Amino acid sequence: MSEGPNIVRVAALIGDNARAEVLSALMSGRAYTATELADTAGVTKQTISFHLGKLLEAALITVEKQGRHRYFMLAGPEVASLLESLMGLAFKNEDGSRFTGPRDPALRKARICYDHLAGELGVCVYEQMLQNGIFQQHSGGLDLTEHGRAWLLR
């Protein structure tokens, strides 16, 4: 047995068609009710309840109660990042059938993903900001440089 985290459980959860549809819908950054997600996934309300329970248990999504409604959303940016990476890999292997959504070529070019600029344009902006010294990269992440602070204030 290998050491380290076991990715099989998470991969199996994401690999289910209904759950993948739910997670893809949540990539918009919006919160949805179970009924809305059932319609998106093309399953019954009882079935979506089972799927949402599995995703909650794995901490891939969270739920927030507002009055008598429960709204589901991605658990955080690390989940969005994982899904975005998988979508990128899946896009390379698709057979040409496309649907409007996070996999759409125009949205791959430039979009807002969860809480950040994403797509090819987002990557280009990030790389240019690094090259121009706006950010300084280190093992713990990024820091805004003094030059970057002045640049953003302008």
XYZ file of N, CA and C in Angstrom:
462
model
N 0.846 -1.177 0.000
C 0.000 0.000 0.000
C 0.889 1.237 0.000
N 0.527 2.219 -0.802
C 1.334 3.430 -0.876
C 1.038 4.344 0.298
N 2.034 5.159 0.616
C 1.852 6.136 1.680
C 1.293 7.408 1.098
N 0.696 8.239 1.924
C 0.151 9.510 1.463
C -1.345 9.442 1.278
N -1.920 10.533 0.855
C -3.370 10.604 0.696
C -3.877 9.628 -0.361
N -5.043 9.059 -0.110
C -5.674 8.148 -1.049
C -6.651 8.958 -1.903
N -6.341 9.131 -3.173
C -7.177 9.948 -4.045
C -8.356 9.181 -4.641
N -8.401 7.879 -4.433
C -9.432 7.055 -5.054
C -10.834 7.493 -4.622
N -11.022 7.749 -3.360
C -12.361 8.113 -2.856
C -12.849 9.407 -3.497
N -12.001 10.423 -3.513
C -12.384 11.712 -4.100
C -12.607 11.552 -5.604
N -11.717 10.829 -6.266
C -11.849 10.623 -7.708
C -13.143 9.882 -8.045
N -13.498 8.891 -7.253
C -14.736 8.148 -7.485
C -15.962 9.038 -7.300
N -15.911 9.907 -6.299
C -17.037 10.825 -6.082
C -17.203 11.772 -7.263
N -16.105 12.330 -7.724
C -16.158 13.272 -8.840
C -16.506 12.546 -10.133
N -16.115 11.277 -10.243
C -16.306 10.506 -11.465
C -17.732 10.089 -11.749
N -18.628 10.227 -10.798
C -20.033 9.911 -11.033
C -20.658 11.022 -11.876
N -21.420 10.664 -12.919
C -21.975 11.659 -13.833
C -22.833 12.718 -13.137
N -23.732 12.306 -12.273
C -24.617 13.267 -11.603
C -23.808 14.204 -10.708
N -22.865 13.644 -9.954
C -22.049 14.487 -9.073
C -21.143 15.415 -9.885
N -20.634 14.933 -11.011
C -19.811 15.779 -11.872
C -20.631 16.947 -12.415
N -21.885 16.708 -12.765
C -22.764 17.787 -13.238
C -23.013 18.803 -12.128
N -23.219 18.324 -10.916
C -23.428 19.210 -9.765
C -22.190 20.072 -9.548
N -21.037 19.442 -9.502
C -19.795 20.184 -9.267
C -19.512 21.175 -10.389
N -19.790 20.792 -11.623
C -19.598 21.699 -12.749
C -20.517 22.913 -12.632
N -21.754 22.687 -12.244
C -22.696 23.801 -12.062
C -22.218 24.743 -10.962
N -21.658 24.195 -9.904
C -21.200 25.010 -8.780
C -19.934 25.795 -9.109
N -19.266 25.460 -10.220
C -18.080 26.207 -10.638
C -18.413 27.662 -10.967
N -19.681 27.968 -11.157
C -20.078 29.351 -11.450
C -19.857 30.258 -10.238
N -19.676 29.664 -9.069
C -19.518 30.452 -7.854
C -20.837 30.733 -7.166
N -21.934 30.391 -7.809
C -23.261 30.583 -7.217
C -23.595 29.418 -6.298
N -24.528 29.668 -5.418
C -25.067 28.616 -4.562
C -26.415 28.191 -5.146
N -26.700 26.897 -5.103
C -27.935 26.355 -5.662
C -28.667 25.511 -4.633
N -29.975 25.422 -4.795
C -30.775 24.533 -3.956
C -30.646 23.111 -4.502
N -31.068 22.158 -3.693
C -31.039 20.760 -4.131
C -31.935 20.559 -5.349
N -33.076 21.230 -5.383
C -33.989 21.107 -6.520
C -33.330 21.605 -7.798
N -32.649 22.741 -7.728
C -31.959 23.270 -8.900
C -30.860 22.315 -9.366
N -30.144 21.739 -8.405
C -29.063 20.817 -8.760
C -29.611 19.502 -9.307
N -30.759 19.061 -8.812
C -31.389 17.853 -9.350
C -31.752 18.072 -10.817
N -32.314 19.240 -11.119
C -32.659 19.552 -12.510
C -31.409 19.593 -13.381
N -30.346 20.215 -12.876
C -29.089 20.306 -13.617
C -28.512 18.930 -13.911
N -28.554 18.054 -12.913
C -27.964 16.717 -13.052
C -28.896 15.728 -13.735
N -30.167 16.106 -13.878
C -31.123 15.211 -14.520
C -31.496 14.020 -13.670
N -31.581 14.239 -12.345
C -31.946 13.169 -11.422
C -33.102 13.632 -10.535
N -33.679 12.698 -9.800
C -34.780 13.027 -8.899
C -34.267 13.749 -7.657
N -35.199 14.341 -6.914
C -34.830 15.027 -5.671
C -34.256 14.043 -4.653
N -34.780 12.840 -4.618
C -34.265 11.832 -3.688
C -32.836 11.434 -4.064
N -32.600 11.275 -5.352
C -31.270 10.889 -5.810
C -30.263 11.997 -5.547
N -30.663 13.258 -5.793
C -29.713 14.354 -5.574
C -29.388 14.472 -4.101
N -30.331 14.163 -3.243
C -30.081 14.201 -1.802
C -28.962 13.235 -1.428
N -28.991 12.042 -2.011
C -27.940 11.050 -1.779
C -26.590 11.581 -2.264
N -26.561 12.125 -3.485
C -25.310 12.630 -4.055
C -24.763 13.810 -3.250
N -25.628 14.723 -2.865
C -25.183 15.878 -2.086
C -24.632 15.434 -0.731
N -25.237 14.423 -0.138
C -24.723 13.877 1.120
C -23.303 13.346 0.970
N -23.057 12.638 -0.114
C -21.714 12.113 -0.377
C -20.698 13.245 -0.569
N -21.080 14.264 -1.335
C -20.178 15.390 -1.585
C -19.927 16.197 -0.319
N -20.950 16.339 0.527
C -20.772 17.029 1.810
C -19.838 16.241 2.725
N -20.045 14.944 2.776
C -19.223 14.061 3.620
C -17.748 14.133 3.236
N -17.475 14.292 1.950
C -16.099 14.368 1.454
C -15.550 15.797 1.497
N -16.344 16.734 1.984
C -15.953 18.149 2.096
C -15.632 18.773 0.732
N -16.319 18.309 -0.316
C -16.173 18.920 -1.633
C -17.148 20.081 -1.800
N -18.247 20.037 -1.055
C -19.221 21.117 -1.066
C -19.594 21.471 0.371
N -20.223 22.622 0.511
C -20.768 23.037 1.808
C -22.228 23.403 1.593
N -22.942 23.551 2.687
C -24.344 23.934 2.614
C -24.581 25.084 3.581
N -25.400 26.013 3.147
C -25.750 27.161 3.982
C -27.264 27.259 4.026
N -27.822 27.359 5.239
C -29.270 27.469 5.389
C -29.670 28.935 5.414
N -30.699 29.250 4.639
C -31.292 30.583 4.644
C -32.797 30.387 4.720
N -33.336 30.622 5.908
C -34.753 30.349 6.110
C -35.013 28.866 5.978
N -35.985 28.526 5.137
C -36.296 27.099 4.954
C -35.521 26.478 3.797
N -34.686 27.284 3.140
C -33.908 26.786 1.993
C -32.477 26.453 2.411
N -31.931 25.474 1.697
C -30.521 25.099 1.871
C -29.837 25.328 0.538
N -28.718 26.039 0.591
C -27.968 26.368 -0.619
C -26.606 25.681 -0.583
N -26.301 25.001 -1.682
C -25.062 24.251 -1.789
C -24.058 25.028 -2.635
N -22.780 24.950 -2.239
C -21.707 25.617 -2.981
C -20.427 24.803 -2.846
N -19.450 25.107 -3.689
C -18.160 24.438 -3.568
C -17.556 24.761 -2.204
N -16.787 23.839 -1.674
C -16.213 24.005 -0.337
C -15.097 25.039 -0.301
N -14.526 25.384 -1.419
C -13.460 26.379 -1.406
C -12.703 26.417 -2.712
N -11.754 27.325 -2.796
C -11.003 27.494 -4.042
C -10.160 26.284 -4.420
N -9.741 25.473 -3.441
C -8.948 24.297 -3.792
C -9.796 23.274 -4.540
N -11.086 23.196 -4.226
C -11.988 22.301 -4.959
C -12.192 22.848 -6.373
N -12.400 24.153 -6.479
C -12.561 24.779 -7.800
C -11.318 24.571 -8.651
N -10.156 24.686 -8.044
C -8.898 24.501 -8.763
C -8.773 23.066 -9.271
N -9.121 22.105 -8.434
C -9.087 20.697 -8.833
C -10.020 20.462 -10.012
N -11.243 20.972 -9.915
C -12.216 20.769 -10.987
C -11.773 21.456 -12.274
N -11.221 22.636 -12.151
C -10.742 23.353 -13.326
C -9.625 22.568 -14.011
N -8.730 21.982 -13.229
C -7.659 21.156 -13.807
C -8.229 19.946 -14.532
N -9.204 19.286 -13.915
C -9.829 18.124 -14.549
C -10.552 18.525 -15.830
N -11.213 19.679 -15.806
C -11.905 20.152 -17.007
C -10.913 20.421 -18.131
N -9.764 20.964 -17.773
C -8.734 21.216 -18.779
C -8.245 19.928 -19.408
N -8.016 18.909 -18.586
C -7.589 17.611 -19.115
C -8.687 16.974 -19.955
N -9.929 17.063 -19.480
C -11.046 16.468 -20.214
C -11.242 17.160 -21.557
N -11.035 18.466 -21.586
C -11.206 19.220 -22.821
C -10.262 18.714 -23.908
N -9.049 18.382 -23.523
C -8.057 17.886 -24.481
C -8.476 16.540 -25.073
N -9.289 15.778 -24.346
C -9.659 14.429 -24.770
C -11.082 14.321 -25.293
N -11.786 15.452 -25.441
C -13.178 15.396 -25.884
C -13.280 15.036 -27.350
N -14.444 14.501 -27.721
C -14.679 14.070 -29.093
C -15.304 15.146 -29.963
N -15.449 16.343 -29.467
C -16.006 17.422 -30.270
C -17.387 17.865 -29.827
N -18.091 17.055 -29.025
C -19.404 17.487 -28.542
C -19.201 18.470 -27.399
N -19.810 19.632 -27.528
C -19.594 20.696 -26.558
C -20.923 21.238 -26.061
N -20.931 21.676 -24.834
C -22.069 22.341 -24.231
C -21.591 23.674 -23.686
N -22.470 24.662 -23.681
C -22.106 25.940 -23.092
C -21.957 25.752 -21.595
N -20.870 26.193 -21.070
C -20.572 26.060 -19.651
C -19.080 26.175 -19.456
N -18.579 25.739 -18.311
C -17.151 25.875 -18.024
C -16.247 25.210 -19.059
N -16.785 24.269 -19.835
C -15.975 23.586 -20.843
C -16.004 24.302 -22.199
N -16.849 25.300 -22.352
C -17.006 26.016 -23.609
C -15.712 26.743 -23.980
N -15.286 26.697 -25.246
C -14.020 27.340 -25.635
C -13.934 28.824 -25.261
N -15.019 29.561 -25.421
C -14.984 30.988 -25.071
C -14.760 31.167 -23.577
N -15.354 30.301 -22.775
C -15.163 30.399 -21.334
C -13.778 29.900 -20.925
N -13.189 29.040 -21.719
C -11.817 28.607 -21.434
C -10.850 29.751 -21.709
N -11.228 30.640 -22.624
C -10.377 31.768 -22.971
C -10.325 32.773 -21.818
N -11.481 33.161 -21.301
C -11.528 34.155 -20.221
C -12.843 34.016 -19.469
N -12.750 33.925 -18.155
C -13.943 33.820 -17.327
C -13.571 34.095 -15.878
N -14.567 34.199 -15.064
C -14.380 34.252 -13.626
C -14.664 32.840 -13.123
N -13.779 32.280 -12.375
C -13.938 30.936 -11.832
C -13.917 31.033 -10.313
N -15.045 30.740 -9.719
C -15.190 30.801 -8.276
C -14.894 32.209 -7.796
N -13.667 32.534 -7.423
C -13.366 33.881 -6.929
C -12.144 34.491 -7.602
N -11.815 34.021 -8.807
C -10.628 34.553 -9.470
C -10.810 34.578 -10.990
N -9.997 35.403 -11.644
C -9.942 35.424 -13.093
C -9.316 34.113 -13.544
N -9.912 33.483 -14.537
C -9.437 32.165 -14.946
C -9.360 32.080 -16.464
N -9.049 30.894 -16.934
C -8.916 30.669 -18.357
C -7.557 31.153 -18.848
N -7.388 31.094 -20.150
C -6.110 31.483 -20.752
C -5.760 32.931 -20.424
N -6.756 33.814 -20.438
C -6.504 35.218 -20.130
C -6.027 35.384 -18.688
N -6.646 34.675 -17.762
C -6.227 34.749 -16.361
C -4.795 34.294 -16.179
N -4.412 33.230 -16.863
C -3.039 32.723 -16.787
C -2.067 33.748 -17.367
N -2.446 34.349 -18.493
C -1.588 35.348 -19.140
C -1.386 36.565 -18.229
N -2.463 37.062 -17.625
C -2.364 38.214 -16.719
C -1.457 37.876 -15.534
N -1.649 36.696 -14.966
C -0.838 36.251 -13.824
C 0.645 36.195 -14.207
N 0.944 35.569 -15.335
C 2.348 35.442 -15.751
C 2.982 36.803 -16.010
N 2.239 37.710 -16.629
C 2.761 39.054 -16.891
C 3.014 39.817 -15.584
N 2.119 39.661 -14.622
C 2.298 40.341 -13.333
C 3.529 39.794 -12.608
N 3.768 38.502 -12.719
C 4.986 37.920 -12.142
C 6.225 38.465 -12.846
N 6.204 38.468 -14.166
C 7.351 38.952 -14.939
C 7.644 40.425 -14.689
N 6.603 41.215 -14.444
C 6.770 42.647 -14.217
C 7.012 42.994 -12.752
N 7.168 41.975 -11.906
C 7.514 42.223 -10.513
C 6.370 42.730 -9.646
N 5.149 42.526 -10.081
C 3.989 42.938 -9.280
C 3.872 42.007 -8.062
N 4.091 40.739 -8.308
C 4.073 39.723 -7.256
C 5.440 39.086 -7.159
N 5.738 38.563 -5.986
C 6.951 37.776 -5.796
C 6.497 36.395 -5.345
N 6.924 35.376 -6.069
C 6.531 34.002 -5.774
C 7.518 33.385 -4.803
N 6.985 32.627 -3.821
C 7.820 31.882 -2.876
C 7.106 30.602 -2.498
N 7.716 29.764 -1.714
C 7.154 28.444 -1.409
C 5.799 28.528 -0.715
N 5.520 29.594 -0.006
C 4.240 29.743 0.678
C 3.164 30.396 -0.164
N 3.489 30.807 -1.382
C 2.504 31.446 -2.248
C 3.049 32.676 -2.922
N 2.299 33.767 -2.848
C 2.664 35.020 -3.502
C 2.639 36.162 -2.498
N 3.481 37.152 -2.737
C 3.436 38.399 -1.986
C 3.368 39.538 -2.979
N 2.636 40.571 -2.629
C 2.606 41.788 -3.416
C 3.882 42.563 -3.105
N 4.621 42.946 -4.143
C 5.869 43.699 -3.946
C 5.546 45.172 -3.745
N 6.549 45.936 -3.317
C 6.360 47.394 -3.197
C 6.050 47.993 -4.569
N 6.780 47.519 -5.587
C 6.516 47.958 -6.961
C 5.065 47.627 -7.337
N 4.619 46.434 -6.963
C 3.249 46.013 -7.248
C 2.222 46.863 -6.528
N 2.502 47.212 -5.289
C 1.599 48.063 -4.508
C 1.441 49.424 -5.200
N 2.573 50.009 -5.599
C 2.533 51.300 -6.293
C 1.799 51.173 -7.634
N 2.044 50.096 -8.350
C 1.404 49.863 -9.643
C -0.113 49.760 -9.487
N -0.568 48.998 -8.477
C -2.006 48.850 -8.248
C -2.656 50.158 -7.797
N -1.945 50.956 -7.018
C -2.490 52.226 -6.591
C -2.652 53.201 -7.758
N -1.743 53.095 -8.744
C -1.871 53.940 -9.938
C -3.092 53.522 -10.716
